[in-house]
Tab-separated table of C-alpha atoms in Angstrom:
chain	number	residue	atom	x	y	z
J	1	UNK	CA	0.000	0.000	0.000
J	2	UNK	CA	1.328	3.372	-0.994
J	3	UNK	CA	1.889	4.871	2.414
J	4	UNK	CA	2.799	1.675	4.252
J	5	UNK	CA	5.517	0.915	1.766
J	6	UNK	CA	7.113	4.330	2.065
J	7	UNK	CA	8.998	3.282	5.224
J	8	UNK	CA	9.233	6.278	7.569
J	9	UNK	CA	12.499	4.838	8.984
J	10	UNK	CA	14.116	4.937	5.519
J	11	UNK	CA	14.770	1.318	4.528
J	12	UNK	CA	17.826	2.151	2.412
J	13	UNK	CA	19.535	4.010	5.312
J	14	UNK	CA	18.754	1.140	7.706
J	15	UNK	CA	20.123	-1.374	5.196
J	16	UNK	CA	23.382	0.588	4.958
J	17	UNK	CA	23.687	0.717	8.761
J	18	UNK	CA	23.164	-3.053	9.103
J	19	UNK	CA	25.746	-3.844	6.448
J	20	UNK	CA	28.052	-1.187	7.878
J	21	UNK	CA	28.258	-3.110	11.165
J	22	UNK	CA	30.216	-5.709	9.334
J	23	UNK	CA	33.246	-3.398	8.957
J	24	UNK	CA	34.016	-3.892	12.668
J	25	UNK	CA	32.721	-7.450	13.087
J	26	UNK	CA	34.839	-10.555	13.174
J	27	UNK	CA	32.064	-12.386	11.346
J	28	UNK	CA	32.671	-10.604	8.107
J	29	UNK	CA	32.048	-13.869	6.232
J	30	UNK	CA	28.295	-13.458	6.934
J	31	UNK	CA	28.082	-10.077	5.137
J	32	UNK	CA	27.223	-11.460	1.666
J	33	UNK	CA	24.543	-13.733	3.131
J	34	UNK	CA	23.078	-10.861	5.136
J	35	UNK	CA	23.129	-8.574	2.127
J	36	UNK	CA	21.438	-11.268	-0.024
J	37	UNK	CA	18.705	-11.770	2.586
J	38	UNK	CA	18.006	-8.043	2.692
J	39	UNK	CA	17.786	-7.896	-1.114
J	40	UNK	CA	15.333	-10.819	-1.114
J	41	UNK	CA	13.282	-9.034	1.524
J	42	UNK	CA	13.212	-5.875	-0.576
J	43	UNK	CA	12.173	-7.825	-3.687
J	44	UNK	CA	9.437	-9.568	-1.732
J	45	UNK	CA	8.321	-6.209	-0.368
J	46	UNK	CA	8.236	-4.768	-3.886
J	47	UNK	CA	6.239	-7.722	-5.224
J	48	UNK	CA	3.754	-7.426	-2.374
J	49	UNK	CA	3.292	-3.724	-3.096
J	50	UNK	CA	2.755	-4.451	-6.823
J	51	UNK	CA	0.230	-7.136	-5.939
J	52	UNK	CA	-1.671	-4.828	-3.606
J	53	UNK	CA	-1.679	-2.051	-6.206
J	54	UNK	CA	-2.966	-4.494	-8.837
J	55	UNK	CA	-6.029	-5.327	-6.758
J	56	UNK	CA	-9.066	-3.621	-8.361
J	57	UNK	CA	-10.614	-3.004	-4.948
J	58	UNK	CA	-9.796	0.098	-2.929
J	59	UNK	CA	-7.812	-0.720	0.213
J	60	UNK	CA	-7.814	1.694	3.144
J	61	UNK	CA	-6.003	1.331	6.464
J	62	UNK	CA	-7.943	3.362	9.022
J	63	UNK	CA	-7.508	4.023	12.727
J	64	UNK	CA	-10.332	4.242	15.240
J	65	UNK	CA	-10.581	8.019	14.776
J	66	UNK	CA	-11.249	7.955	11.048
J	67	UNK	CA	-7.732	8.812	9.917
J	68	UNK	CA	-6.586	7.172	6.687
J	69	UNK	CA	-3.184	5.691	7.504
J	70	UNK	CA	-2.484	3.974	4.203
J	71	UNK	CA	-4.050	3.107	0.868
J	72	UNK	CA	-3.318	1.325	-2.403
J	73	UNK	CA	-2.908	2.778	-5.887
J	74	UNK	CA	-6.532	2.045	-6.861
J	75	UNK	CA	-7.584	4.503	-4.190
J	76	UNK	CA	-5.503	7.307	-5.686
J	77	UNK	CA	-6.937	6.588	-9.143
J	78	UNK	CA	-10.598	6.440	-8.163
J	79	UNK	CA	-10.615	9.011	-5.416
J	80	UNK	CA	-7.950	11.297	-6.898
J	81	UNK	CA	-6.325	11.519	-3.479
J	82	UNK	CA	-2.631	12.309	-3.415
J	83	UNK	CA	-2.151	13.237	0.213
J	84	UNK	CA	-3.199	12.168	3.676
J	85	UNK	CA	-6.935	12.491	4.156
J	86	UNK	CA	-9.657	12.113	6.690
J	87	UNK	CA	-12.748	10.095	5.900
J	88	UNK	CA	-14.777	13.288	6.257
J	89	UNK	CA	-12.868	14.725	3.296
J	90	UNK	CA	-13.879	11.852	1.016
J	91	UNK	CA	-17.377	10.766	1.953
J	92	UNK	CA	-20.650	12.327	3.063
J	93	UNK	CA	-20.796	12.678	6.804
J	94	UNK	CA	-23.049	9.642	7.351
J	95	UNK	CA	-20.801	7.363	5.271
J	96	UNK	CA	-17.639	8.638	6.979
J	97	UNK	CA	-19.271	7.933	10.336
J	98	UNK	CA	-20.159	4.430	9.114
J	99	UNK	CA	-16.494	3.705	8.346
J	100	UNK	CA	-15.361	5.085	11.701
J	101	UNK	CA	-17.937	3.021	13.614
J	102	UNK	CA	-16.899	-0.174	11.850
J	103	UNK	CA	-13.218	0.623	12.407
J	104	UNK	CA	-13.871	0.785	16.157
J	105	UNK	CA	-15.859	-2.499	16.077
J	106	UNK	CA	-13.151	-4.317	14.135
J	107	UNK	CA	-10.342	-3.032	16.364
J	108	UNK	CA	-12.158	-3.664	19.642
J	109	UNK	CA	-13.765	-7.028	18.819
J	110	UNK	CA	-11.042	-8.347	16.498
J	111	UNK	CA	-13.771	-9.726	14.222
J	112	UNK	CA	-14.338	-9.212	10.471
J	113	UNK	CA	-17.367	-7.210	9.332
J	114	UNK	CA	-19.113	-6.639	6.010
J	115	UNK	CA	-21.518	-3.873	4.967
J	116	UNK	CA	-22.890	-2.102	1.870
J	117	UNK	CA	-23.838	1.454	1.012
J	118	UNK	CA	-24.652	3.573	-2.023
J	119	UNK	CA	-23.628	7.049	-3.154
J	120	UNK	CA	-25.067	9.507	-5.661
J	121	UNK	CA	-22.282	10.800	-7.881
J	122	UNK	CA	-23.098	13.245	-10.642
J	123	UNK	CA	-26.686	12.050	-10.762
J	124	UNK	CA	-25.725	8.388	-10.958
J	125	UNK	CA	-26.065	5.944	-8.087
J	126	UNK	CA	-23.058	3.796	-7.205
J	127	UNK	CA	-23.128	0.763	-4.916
J	128	UNK	CA	-20.237	-0.453	-2.751
J	129	UNK	CA	-19.537	-3.558	-0.711
J	130	UNK	CA	-17.021	-3.217	2.124
J	131	UNK	CA	-15.163	-5.907	4.076
J	132	UNK	CA	-13.246	-4.885	7.195
J	133	UNK	CA	-10.642	-6.861	9.174
J	134	UNK	CA	-8.285	-6.014	12.024
J	135	UNK	CA	-4.735	-5.067	11.059
J	136	UNK	CA	-2.316	-4.430	13.874
J	137	UNK	CA	-3.292	-3.353	17.354
J	138	UNK	CA	-5.169	-0.173	16.520
J	139	UNK	CA	-5.890	-0.321	12.794
J	140	UNK	CA	-8.609	-1.706	10.527
J	141	UNK	CA	-8.134	-2.689	6.882
J	142	UNK	CA	-11.118	-1.894	4.647
J	143	UNK	CA	-11.503	-3.583	1.228
J	144	UNK	CA	-13.976	-1.537	-0.834
J	145	UNK	CA	-15.492	-2.991	-4.014
J	146	UNK	CA	-17.695	-1.172	-6.539
J	147	UNK	CA	-20.616	-3.562	-7.097
J	148	UNK	CA	-22.727	-1.179	-9.205
J	149	UNK	CA	-22.587	-3.383	-12.313
J	150	UNK	CA	-23.611	-6.442	-10.299
J	151	UNK	CA	-26.500	-4.580	-8.690
J	152	UNK	CA	-27.757	-3.296	-12.066
J	153	UNK	CA	-27.381	-6.748	-13.620
J	154	UNK	CA	-29.236	-8.411	-10.747
J	155	UNK	CA	-32.032	-5.862	-11.025
J	156	UNK	CA	-32.304	-6.557	-14.753
J	157	UNK	CA	-32.340	-10.306	-14.148
J	158	UNK	CA	-35.015	-9.879	-11.504
J	159	UNK	CA	-37.035	-7.629	-13.842
J	160	UNK	CA	-36.897	-10.034	-16.767
J	161	UNK	CA	-37.640	-13.020	-14.540
J	162	UNK	CA	-41.118	-11.615	-13.910
J	163	UNK	CA	-41.628	-9.382	-16.971
J	164	UNK	CA	-42.382	-9.978	-20.625
J	165	UNK	CA	-39.403	-8.707	-22.633
J	166	UNK	CA	-41.519	-7.233	-25.453
J	167	UNK	CA	-44.379	-5.443	-23.691
J	168	UNK	CA	-42.938	-4.834	-20.233
J	169	UNK	CA	-46.029	-6.448	-18.685
J	170	UNK	CA	-45.763	-9.253	-16.147
J	171	UNK	CA	-45.128	-12.708	-17.623
J	172	UNK	CA	-47.169	-15.880	-17.212
J	173	UNK	CA	-44.970	-17.337	-14.451
J	174	UNK	CA	-45.425	-14.275	-12.247
J	175	UNK	CA	-49.162	-14.092	-13.005
J	176	UNK	CA	-49.762	-17.724	-12.067
J	177	UNK	CA	-47.763	-17.311	-8.846
J	178	UNK	CA	-49.981	-14.361	-7.921
J	179	UNK	CA	-53.109	-16.424	-8.604
J	180	UNK	CA	-51.856	-19.237	-6.342
J	181	UNK	CA	-51.641	-16.805	-3.410
J	182	UNK	CA	-55.459	-16.698	-3.348
J	183	UNK	CA	-56.041	-20.456	-3.512
J	184	UNK	CA	-58.210	-21.687	-0.642
J	185	UNK	CA	-58.722	-18.190	0.770
J	186	UNK	CA	-61.955	-16.260	0.938
J	187	UNK	CA	-61.612	-13.508	-1.663
J	188	UNK	CA	-63.961	-10.586	-2.050
J	189	UNK	CA	-64.577	-8.476	-5.149
J	190	UNK	CA	-62.108	-10.161	-7.464
J	191	UNK	CA	-62.119	-9.947	-11.247
J	192	UNK	CA	-60.183	-11.820	-13.896
J	193	UNK	CA	-60.015	-10.647	-17.511
J	194	UNK	CA	-58.724	-12.617	-20.509
J	195	UNK	CA	-57.804	-10.943	-23.818
J	196	UNK	CA	-56.677	-12.320	-27.167
J	197	UNK	CA	-55.402	-10.241	-30.098
J	198	UNK	CA	-57.485	-11.113	-33.144
J	199	UNK	CA	-55.681	-12.106	-36.314
J	200	UNK	CA	-52.137	-11.788	-34.938
J	201	UNK	CA	-50.965	-14.937	-36.733
J	202	UNK	CA	-52.343	-13.567	-39.994
J	203	UNK	CA	-50.473	-10.290	-39.461
J	204	UNK	CA	-47.250	-12.132	-38.567
J	205	UNK	CA	-47.566	-14.386	-41.614
J	206	UNK	CA	-48.287	-11.567	-44.050
J	207	UNK	CA	-46.517	-8.462	-42.751
J	208	UNK	CA	-43.858	-10.085	-40.610
J	209	UNK	CA	-43.171	-10.331	-36.888
J	210	UNK	CA	-42.083	-6.699	-36.511
J	211	UNK	CA	-45.622	-5.611	-37.394
J	212	UNK	CA	-46.997	-8.230	-35.014
J	213	UNK	CA	-44.669	-7.028	-32.254
J	214	UNK	CA	-45.928	-3.474	-32.623
J	215	UNK	CA	-49.508	-4.747	-32.387
J	216	UNK	CA	-48.612	-6.531	-29.134
J	217	UNK	CA	-46.899	-3.462	-27.659
J	218	UNK	CA	-49.895	-1.301	-28.484
J	219	UNK	CA	-52.199	-3.954	-26.999
J	220	UNK	CA	-50.251	-3.663	-23.749
J	221	UNK	CA	-50.590	0.122	-23.857
J	222	UNK	CA	-54.376	-0.169	-24.267
J	223	UNK	CA	-54.661	-2.527	-21.292
J	224	UNK	CA	-52.514	-0.228	-19.145
J	225	UNK	CA	-54.729	2.667	-20.178
J	226	UNK	CA	-58.057	1.099	-19.231
J	227	UNK	CA	-57.187	-0.948	-16.151
J	228	UNK	CA	-56.024	0.556	-12.835
J	229	UNK	CA	-52.352	0.766	-11.957
J	230	UNK	CA	-52.689	-1.619	-9.011
J	231	UNK	CA	-54.122	-4.415	-11.170
J	232	UNK	CA	-51.786	-7.162	-12.370
J	233	UNK	CA	-51.600	-7.134	-16.165
J	234	UNK	CA	-49.660	-9.920	-17.854
J	235	UNK	CA	-48.862	-11.287	-21.267
J	236	UNK	CA	-49.492	-14.992	-20.759
J	237	UNK	CA	-49.023	-16.255	-24.323
J	238	UNK	CA	-48.055	-15.218	-27.826
J	239	UNK	CA	-51.249	-13.223	-28.391
J	240	UNK	CA	-52.923	-13.590	-24.986
J	241	UNK	CA	-53.151	-11.197	-22.058
J	242	UNK	CA	-54.703	-11.495	-18.604
J	243	UNK	CA	-55.664	-8.972	-15.940
J	244	UNK	CA	-56.196	-9.668	-12.235
J	245	UNK	CA	-58.227	-7.026	-10.406
J	246	UNK	CA	-58.666	-6.842	-6.658
J	247	UNK	CA	-61.207	-4.740	-4.735
J	248	UNK	CA	-63.220	-4.089	-7.863
J	249	UNK	CA	-66.838	-4.436	-8.978
J	250	UNK	CA	-68.755	-5.932	-11.884
J	251	UNK	CA	-69.747	-2.585	-13.394
J	252	UNK	CA	-66.187	-1.303	-13.496
J	253	UNK	CA	-64.830	-4.466	-15.147
J	254	UNK	CA	-67.599	-4.543	-17.737
J	255	UNK	CA	-66.966	-0.918	-18.687
J	256	UNK	CA	-63.184	-1.388	-18.859
J	257	UNK	CA	-63.559	-4.494	-21.040
J	258	UNK	CA	-65.959	-2.655	-23.327
J	259	UNK	CA	-63.485	0.204	-23.741
J	260	UNK	CA	-60.691	-2.229	-24.541
J	261	UNK	CA	-62.831	-4.025	-27.143
J	262	UNK	CA	-63.792	-0.785	-28.851
J	263	UNK	CA	-60.275	0.557	-29.148
J	264	UNK	CA	-58.408	-0.491	-32.253
J	265	UNK	CA	-54.802	-1.572	-31.929
J	266	UNK	CA	-52.899	0.484	-34.453
J	267	UNK	CA	-49.624	-0.494	-36.085
J	268	UNK	CA	-48.408	3.054	-36.801
J	269	UNK	CA	-45.494	2.384	-39.112
J	270	UNK	CA	-47.415	-0.012	-41.358
J	271	UNK	CA	-50.934	1.443	-41.090
J	272	UNK	CA	-52.543	-1.801	-39.983
J	273	UNK	CA	-54.967	-2.304	-37.141
J	274	UNK	CA	-56.422	-5.279	-35.333
J	275	UNK	CA	-58.884	-5.880	-32.521
J	276	UNK	CA	-59.027	-7.687	-29.182
J	277	UNK	CA	-61.456	-10.355	-28.028
J	278	UNK	CA	-62.234	-9.981	-24.327
J	279	UNK	CA	-63.862	-12.167	-21.694
J	280	UNK	CA	-64.066	-11.765	-17.937
J	281	UNK	CA	-65.376	-13.215	-14.709
J	282	UNK	CA	-66.251	-11.348	-11.489
J	283	UNK	CA	-66.933	-12.759	-8.022
J	284	UNK	CA	-68.109	-10.738	-5.043
J	285	UNK	CA	-66.991	-13.679	-2.883
J	286	UNK	CA	-64.959	-16.720	-3.864
J	287	UNK	CA	-63.092	-19.503	-2.117
J	288	UNK	CA	-61.307	-22.214	-4.056
J	289	UNK	CA	-58.783	-22.618	-6.841
J	290	UNK	CA	-58.359	-19.335	-8.680
J	291	UNK	CA	-57.288	-21.323	-11.749
J	292	UNK	CA	-60.985	-22.212	-12.165
J	293	UNK	CA	-61.781	-18.509	-12.491
J	294	UNK	CA	-58.989	-18.294	-15.036
J	295	UNK	CA	-60.634	-21.042	-17.112
J	296	UNK	CA	-64.046	-19.395	-16.845
J	297	UNK	CA	-62.722	-16.039	-18.056
J	298	UNK	CA	-60.862	-17.796	-20.880
J	299	UNK	CA	-64.063	-19.556	-21.956
J	300	UNK	CA	-65.961	-16.255	-22.014
J	301	UNK	CA	-63.210	-14.684	-24.107
J	302	UNK	CA	-63.313	-17.553	-26.583
J	303	UNK	CA	-67.080	-17.161	-27.011
J	304	UNK	CA	-66.506	-13.498	-27.845
J	305	UNK	CA	-63.896	-14.477	-30.446
J	306	UNK	CA	-66.207	-17.046	-32.075
J	307	UNK	CA	-68.900	-14.420	-32.602
J	308	UNK	CA	-66.630	-12.334	-34.815
J	309	UNK	CA	-64.226	-14.941	-36.212
J	310	UNK	CA	-65.652	-14.732	-39.740
J	311	UNK	CA	-65.124	-10.993	-39.940
J	312	UNK	CA	-61.683	-10.668	-38.323
J	313	UNK	CA	-59.569	-11.552	-41.341
J	314	UNK	CA	-61.739	-9.638	-43.798
J	315	UNK	CA	-61.644	-6.632	-41.469
J	316	UNK	CA	-57.841	-6.695	-41.381
J	317	UNK	CA	-57.605	-7.076	-45.159
J	318	UNK	CA	-60.079	-4.248	-45.679
J	319	UNK	CA	-58.003	-2.119	-43.339
J	320	UNK	CA	-54.881	-2.938	-45.338
J	321	UNK	CA	-56.605	-1.988	-48.567
J	322	UNK	CA	-57.900	1.304	-47.172
J	323	UNK	CA	-54.511	2.057	-45.651
J	324	UNK	CA	-52.852	1.510	-49.024
J	325	UNK	CA	-55.357	3.789	-50.741
J	326	UNK	CA	-54.832	6.475	-48.112
J	327	UNK	CA	-51.036	6.251	-48.133
J	328	UNK	CA	-50.014	5.461	-51.682
J	329	UNK	CA	-49.303	8.610	-53.656
J	330	UNK	CA	-50.282	6.962	-56.993
J	331	UNK	CA	-53.573	5.283	-56.079
J	332	UNK	CA	-55.950	8.063	-57.096
J	333	UNK	CA	-57.487	6.331	-60.091
J	334	UNK	CA	-54.324	4.307	-60.756
J	335	UNK	CA	-55.894	0.876	-60.230
J	336	UNK	CA	-58.932	1.784	-62.330
J	337	UNK	CA	-56.876	3.194	-65.227
J	338	UNK	CA	-54.431	0.317	-65.053
J	339	UNK	CA	-57.326	-2.145	-65.139
J	340	UNK	CA	-58.764	-0.408	-68.207
J	341	UNK	CA	-55.482	-0.558	-70.146
J	342	UNK	CA	-54.795	-4.153	-69.114
J	343	UNK	CA	-58.278	-5.328	-70.092
J	344	UNK	CA	-58.015	-3.612	-73.489
J	345	UNK	CA	-54.791	-5.499	-74.139
J	346	UNK	CA	-56.233	-8.778	-72.806
J	347	UNK	CA	-59.342	-8.398	-74.924
J	348	UNK	CA	-57.201	-7.828	-78.011
J	349	UNK	CA	-55.402	-11.085	-77.201
J	350	UNK	CA	-58.710	-12.910	-76.881
J	351	UNK	CA	-58.065	-14.340	-73.410
J	352	UNK	CA	-60.697	-16.247	-71.421
J	353	UNK	CA	-63.228	-14.599	-69.155
J	354	UNK	CA	-61.487	-16.187	-66.180
J	355	UNK	CA	-58.204	-14.547	-67.215
J	356	UNK	CA	-60.021	-11.217	-67.588
J	357	UNK	CA	-61.393	-11.538	-64.044
J	358	UNK	CA	-57.950	-12.391	-62.672
J	359	UNK	CA	-56.515	-9.292	-64.370
J	360	UNK	CA	-59.251	-7.162	-62.768
J	361	UNK	CA	-58.317	-8.486	-59.311
J	362	UNK	CA	-54.589	-8.220	-60.006
J	363	UNK	CA	-54.964	-4.563	-60.980
J	364	UNK	CA	-56.735	-3.935	-57.675
J	365	UNK	CA	-54.487	-5.979	-55.368
J	366	UNK	CA	-51.075	-6.151	-57.108
J	367	UNK	CA	-49.489	-3.642	-54.698
J	368	UNK	CA	-51.273	-4.642	-51.481
J	369	UNK	CA	-47.901	-5.762	-50.119
J	370	UNK	CA	-46.914	-2.099	-49.882
J	371	UNK	CA	-48.751	-1.939	-46.563
J	372	UNK	CA	-45.693	-3.766	-45.263
J	373	UNK	CA	-43.276	-1.095	-46.499
J	374	UNK	CA	-42.461	1.697	-43.996
J	375	UNK	CA	-43.734	5.180	-44.863
J	376	UNK	CA	-40.233	6.638	-44.849
J	377	UNK	CA	-39.392	4.420	-47.832
J	378	UNK	CA	-42.737	4.477	-49.614
J	379	UNK	CA	-42.991	8.270	-49.507
J	380	UNK	CA	-39.335	9.082	-50.116
J	381	UNK	CA	-39.010	11.611	-52.951
J	382	UNK	CA	-35.279	11.127	-53.497
J	383	UNK	CA	-33.338	8.130	-54.744
J	384	UNK	CA	-33.669	5.018	-52.599
J	385	UNK	CA	-30.546	3.572	-51.018
J	386	UNK	CA	-29.598	-0.040	-51.700
J	387	UNK	CA	-31.075	-1.123	-48.352
J	388	UNK	CA	-34.292	0.802	-49.061
J	389	UNK	CA	-34.621	-0.802	-52.495
J	390	UNK	CA	-34.280	-4.213	-50.864
J	391	UNK	CA	-37.085	-3.305	-48.443
J	392	UNK	CA	-39.278	-1.957	-51.249
J	393	UNK	CA	-38.842	-5.132	-53.300
J	394	UNK	CA	-40.213	-7.177	-50.414
J	395	UNK	CA	-43.718	-5.901	-51.163
J	396	UNK	CA	-44.247	-8.598	-53.818
J	397	UNK	CA	-43.609	-11.359	-51.279
J	398	UNK	CA	-45.646	-9.607	-48.588
J	399	UNK	CA	-48.531	-9.263	-51.049
J	400	UNK	CA	-48.221	-12.954	-51.894
J	401	UNK	CA	-48.524	-13.926	-48.216
J	402	UNK	CA	-51.517	-11.649	-47.726
J	403	UNK	CA	-53.336	-12.976	-50.796
J	404	UNK	CA	-52.536	-16.581	-49.843
J	405	UNK	CA	-54.370	-16.022	-46.560
J	406	UNK	CA	-57.544	-14.631	-48.159
J	407	UNK	CA	-59.823	-17.251	-49.753
J	408	UNK	CA	-61.364	-14.751	-52.182
J	409	UNK	CA	-58.025	-13.851	-53.821
J	410	UNK	CA	-55.844	-16.875	-53.071
J	411	UNK	CA	-55.876	-17.815	-56.751
J	412	UNK	CA	-54.076	-14.572	-57.745
J	413	UNK	CA	-51.412	-14.799	-55.009
J	414	UNK	CA	-48.911	-16.212	-57.506
J	415	UNK	CA	-49.596	-13.322	-59.917
J	416	UNK	CA	-49.033	-10.791	-57.119
J	417	UNK	CA	-45.713	-12.465	-56.311
J	418	UNK	CA	-44.528	-12.226	-59.940
J	419	UNK	CA	-45.865	-8.840	-61.072
J	420	UNK	CA	-42.360	-7.281	-61.012
J	421	UNK	CA	-40.641	-9.974	-63.093
J	422	UNK	CA	-39.001	-8.818	-66.367
J	423	UNK	CA	-38.889	-10.359	-69.822
J	424	UNK	CA	-35.063	-10.465	-69.709
J	425	UNK	CA	-34.977	-12.244	-66.334
J	426	UNK	CA	-33.674	-9.258	-64.352
J	427	UNK	CA	-36.837	-8.704	-62.350
J	428	UNK	CA	-37.724	-9.817	-58.833
J	429	UNK	CA	-38.235	-11.758	-56.643
J	430	UNK	CA	-37.693	-14.966	-58.669
J	431	UNK	CA	-35.780	-13.710	-61.715
J	432	UNK	CA	-38.186	-15.369	-64.177
J	433	UNK	CA	-37.929	-14.626	-67.890
J	434	UNK	CA	-40.039	-14.738	-71.062
J	435	UNK	CA	-43.002	-17.175	-71.037
J	436	UNK	CA	-42.097	-18.409	-67.540
J	437	UNK	CA	-43.750	-15.187	-66.382
J	438	UNK	CA	-47.553	-15.621	-66.242
J	439	UNK	CA	-49.410	-13.901	-69.091
J	440	UNK	CA	-51.482	-11.942	-66.560
J	441	UNK	CA	-48.311	-10.397	-65.114
J	442	UNK	CA	-46.862	-9.592	-68.535
J	443	UNK	CA	-50.074	-7.782	-69.458
J	444	UNK	CA	-50.413	-5.920	-66.163
J	445	UNK	CA	-46.749	-4.830	-66.094
J	446	UNK	CA	-47.159	-2.911	-69.382
J	447	UNK	CA	-50.411	-1.287	-68.230
J	448	UNK	CA	-48.864	-0.437	-64.845
J	449	UNK	CA	-45.759	1.139	-66.389
J	450	UNK	CA	-47.730	3.140	-68.943
J	451	UNK	CA	-50.091	4.623	-66.357
J	452	UNK	CA	-47.202	5.390	-63.982
J	453	UNK	CA	-45.401	7.344	-66.721
J	454	UNK	CA	-48.525	9.085	-68.013
J	455	UNK	CA	-49.410	10.516	-64.581
J	456	UNK	CA	-47.637	12.748	-62.055
J	457	UNK	CA	-45.305	11.276	-59.461
J	458	UNK	CA	-43.794	13.164	-56.477
J	459	UNK	CA	-40.367	13.046	-58.098
J	460	UNK	CA	-41.402	13.990	-61.693
J	461	UNK	CA	-44.165	15.380	-63.863
J	462	UNK	CA	-46.273	13.172	-66.103
J	463	UNK	CA	-45.009	12.261	-69.568
J	464	UNK	CA	-47.136	12.809	-72.637
J	465	UNK	CA	-48.896	9.835	-74.193
J	466	UNK	CA	-46.312	9.687	-76.983
J	467	UNK	CA	-43.358	9.901	-74.580
J	468	UNK	CA	-44.793	7.070	-72.480
J	469	UNK	CA	-45.342	4.897	-75.561
J	470	UNK	CA	-41.776	5.544	-76.744
J	471	UNK	CA	-40.454	4.496	-73.329
J	472	UNK	CA	-42.508	1.296	-73.501
J	473	UNK	CA	-41.029	0.579	-76.944
J	474	UNK	CA	-37.476	1.238	-75.661
J	475	UNK	CA	-37.981	-1.401	-72.980
J	476	UNK	CA	-39.547	-3.941	-75.329
J	477	UNK	CA	-37.644	-7.212	-75.161
J	478	UNK	CA	-35.935	-6.259	-71.897
J	479	UNK	CA	-38.588	-5.268	-69.374
J	480	UNK	CA	-41.657	-6.150	-71.430
J	481	UNK	CA	-42.857	-8.973	-73.675
J	482	UNK	CA	-42.116	-7.612	-77.201
J	483	UNK	CA	-45.160	-9.321	-78.709
J	484	UNK	CA	-47.473	-7.710	-76.160
J	485	UNK	CA	-45.815	-4.316	-76.678
J	486	UNK	CA	-46.658	-4.423	-80.390
J	487	UNK	CA	-50.293	-5.105	-79.608
J	488	UNK	CA	-50.392	-2.490	-76.839
J	489	UNK	CA	-49.111	0.360	-79.031
J	490	UNK	CA	-51.693	-0.559	-81.641
J	491	UNK	CA	-54.533	0.148	-79.229
J	492	UNK	CA	-54.499	3.870	-80.103
J	493	UNK	CA	-54.871	5.007	-76.500
J	494	UNK	CA	-55.999	8.584	-76.064
J	495	UNK	CA	-53.223	11.051	-75.248
J	496	UNK	CA	-55.021	12.329	-72.183
J	497	UNK	CA	-55.211	8.866	-70.637
């Protein structure tokens, strides 16, 4: 320790005096051995000092009056102390007194002690663990360890052992433990609510788990909003939530559940909403297994879900469609015009009525996957980055998953997936070429491109009819089917289309 190894008696001077005795001694043959022993002692002393200074804990040697007699290098680094100090100079008065009291106990009782305390330093709380042992007749050695990281880690572990990582609500384990506390006891005015997010699997399958996660987080926010702070709200499954209410009444629970059911869960970034099915049970008095109440509330929730099961998926799809219409800067009349051009081309080809109907649906739903593209990318007026282009291209696959989940348009899911393929094989997502691309997609791609060029976009003004046709011709055989291009330009479309 810094001070204890700065020998006040001057080790070097003492060493010289001891060796100097040999000049008058008849046992001069022992001088080399004595000198070697002293050198070993000095090396050992130096190693001990290095070891003490390498210890990451702060070491303080304190007397019974609170005077710091010695310390190690870690102390000078952390406390920026370069001279003798009193405890009062380093710590708040109550902490300094704590050290002094323990110093007296250690010295008087000759027993080790351990204690903890915390300090606020620059707005941040630090935690310390201190071990104290007797050292000498009237000194106490304190080993001080900063345990802040351990405390924070333990708090996090404790938090996540009872909390759901995504929503911050309690988890199922904690919720069930709370229910068990009431087993066999007479309980008054207890309520148990069960909730299930409608259509979450559909949203996960079509828009991805990030969209589903946002739905779950907003579900948690709705439950926190409508149920009192003292209630226990938990996420007990992938799409299931439960609420335990104490000292409540039937009217309050019914109103809260009604408010939860009425409030849509909004996925802000992707403009998608869902709903919650809710069931509850209330008992003014109950004695028995609370798990039975849990089952009763779950059964009531399931009945609520069955009543609206047929409309859940259609409601979500309708929401997606409306969201796309509201968000997409090219939808004002785009689908209708595109359908008109595509049907004119299809009619000229003499396709079947079934193919005509598929083209009508494809014109309406081809870009439904854009509901899964963030606004910041969809509405960007400048050039997309590589990463943004990758995200944008995902809309074909998202649209495919959505259509595959809807019985009414399942049969055009494959067309939605392939509507950005190119004649030369450089399209996406599959890189198909020529006749491997469905005819419906080859027709719709020309109609889509023509209408996009012939109408205003945020990043450019509309082209004239002739300019749009010339661009179609330039991309014949690369982006578009050359045979279909020839037929399309022969349609004599009006310039103001």
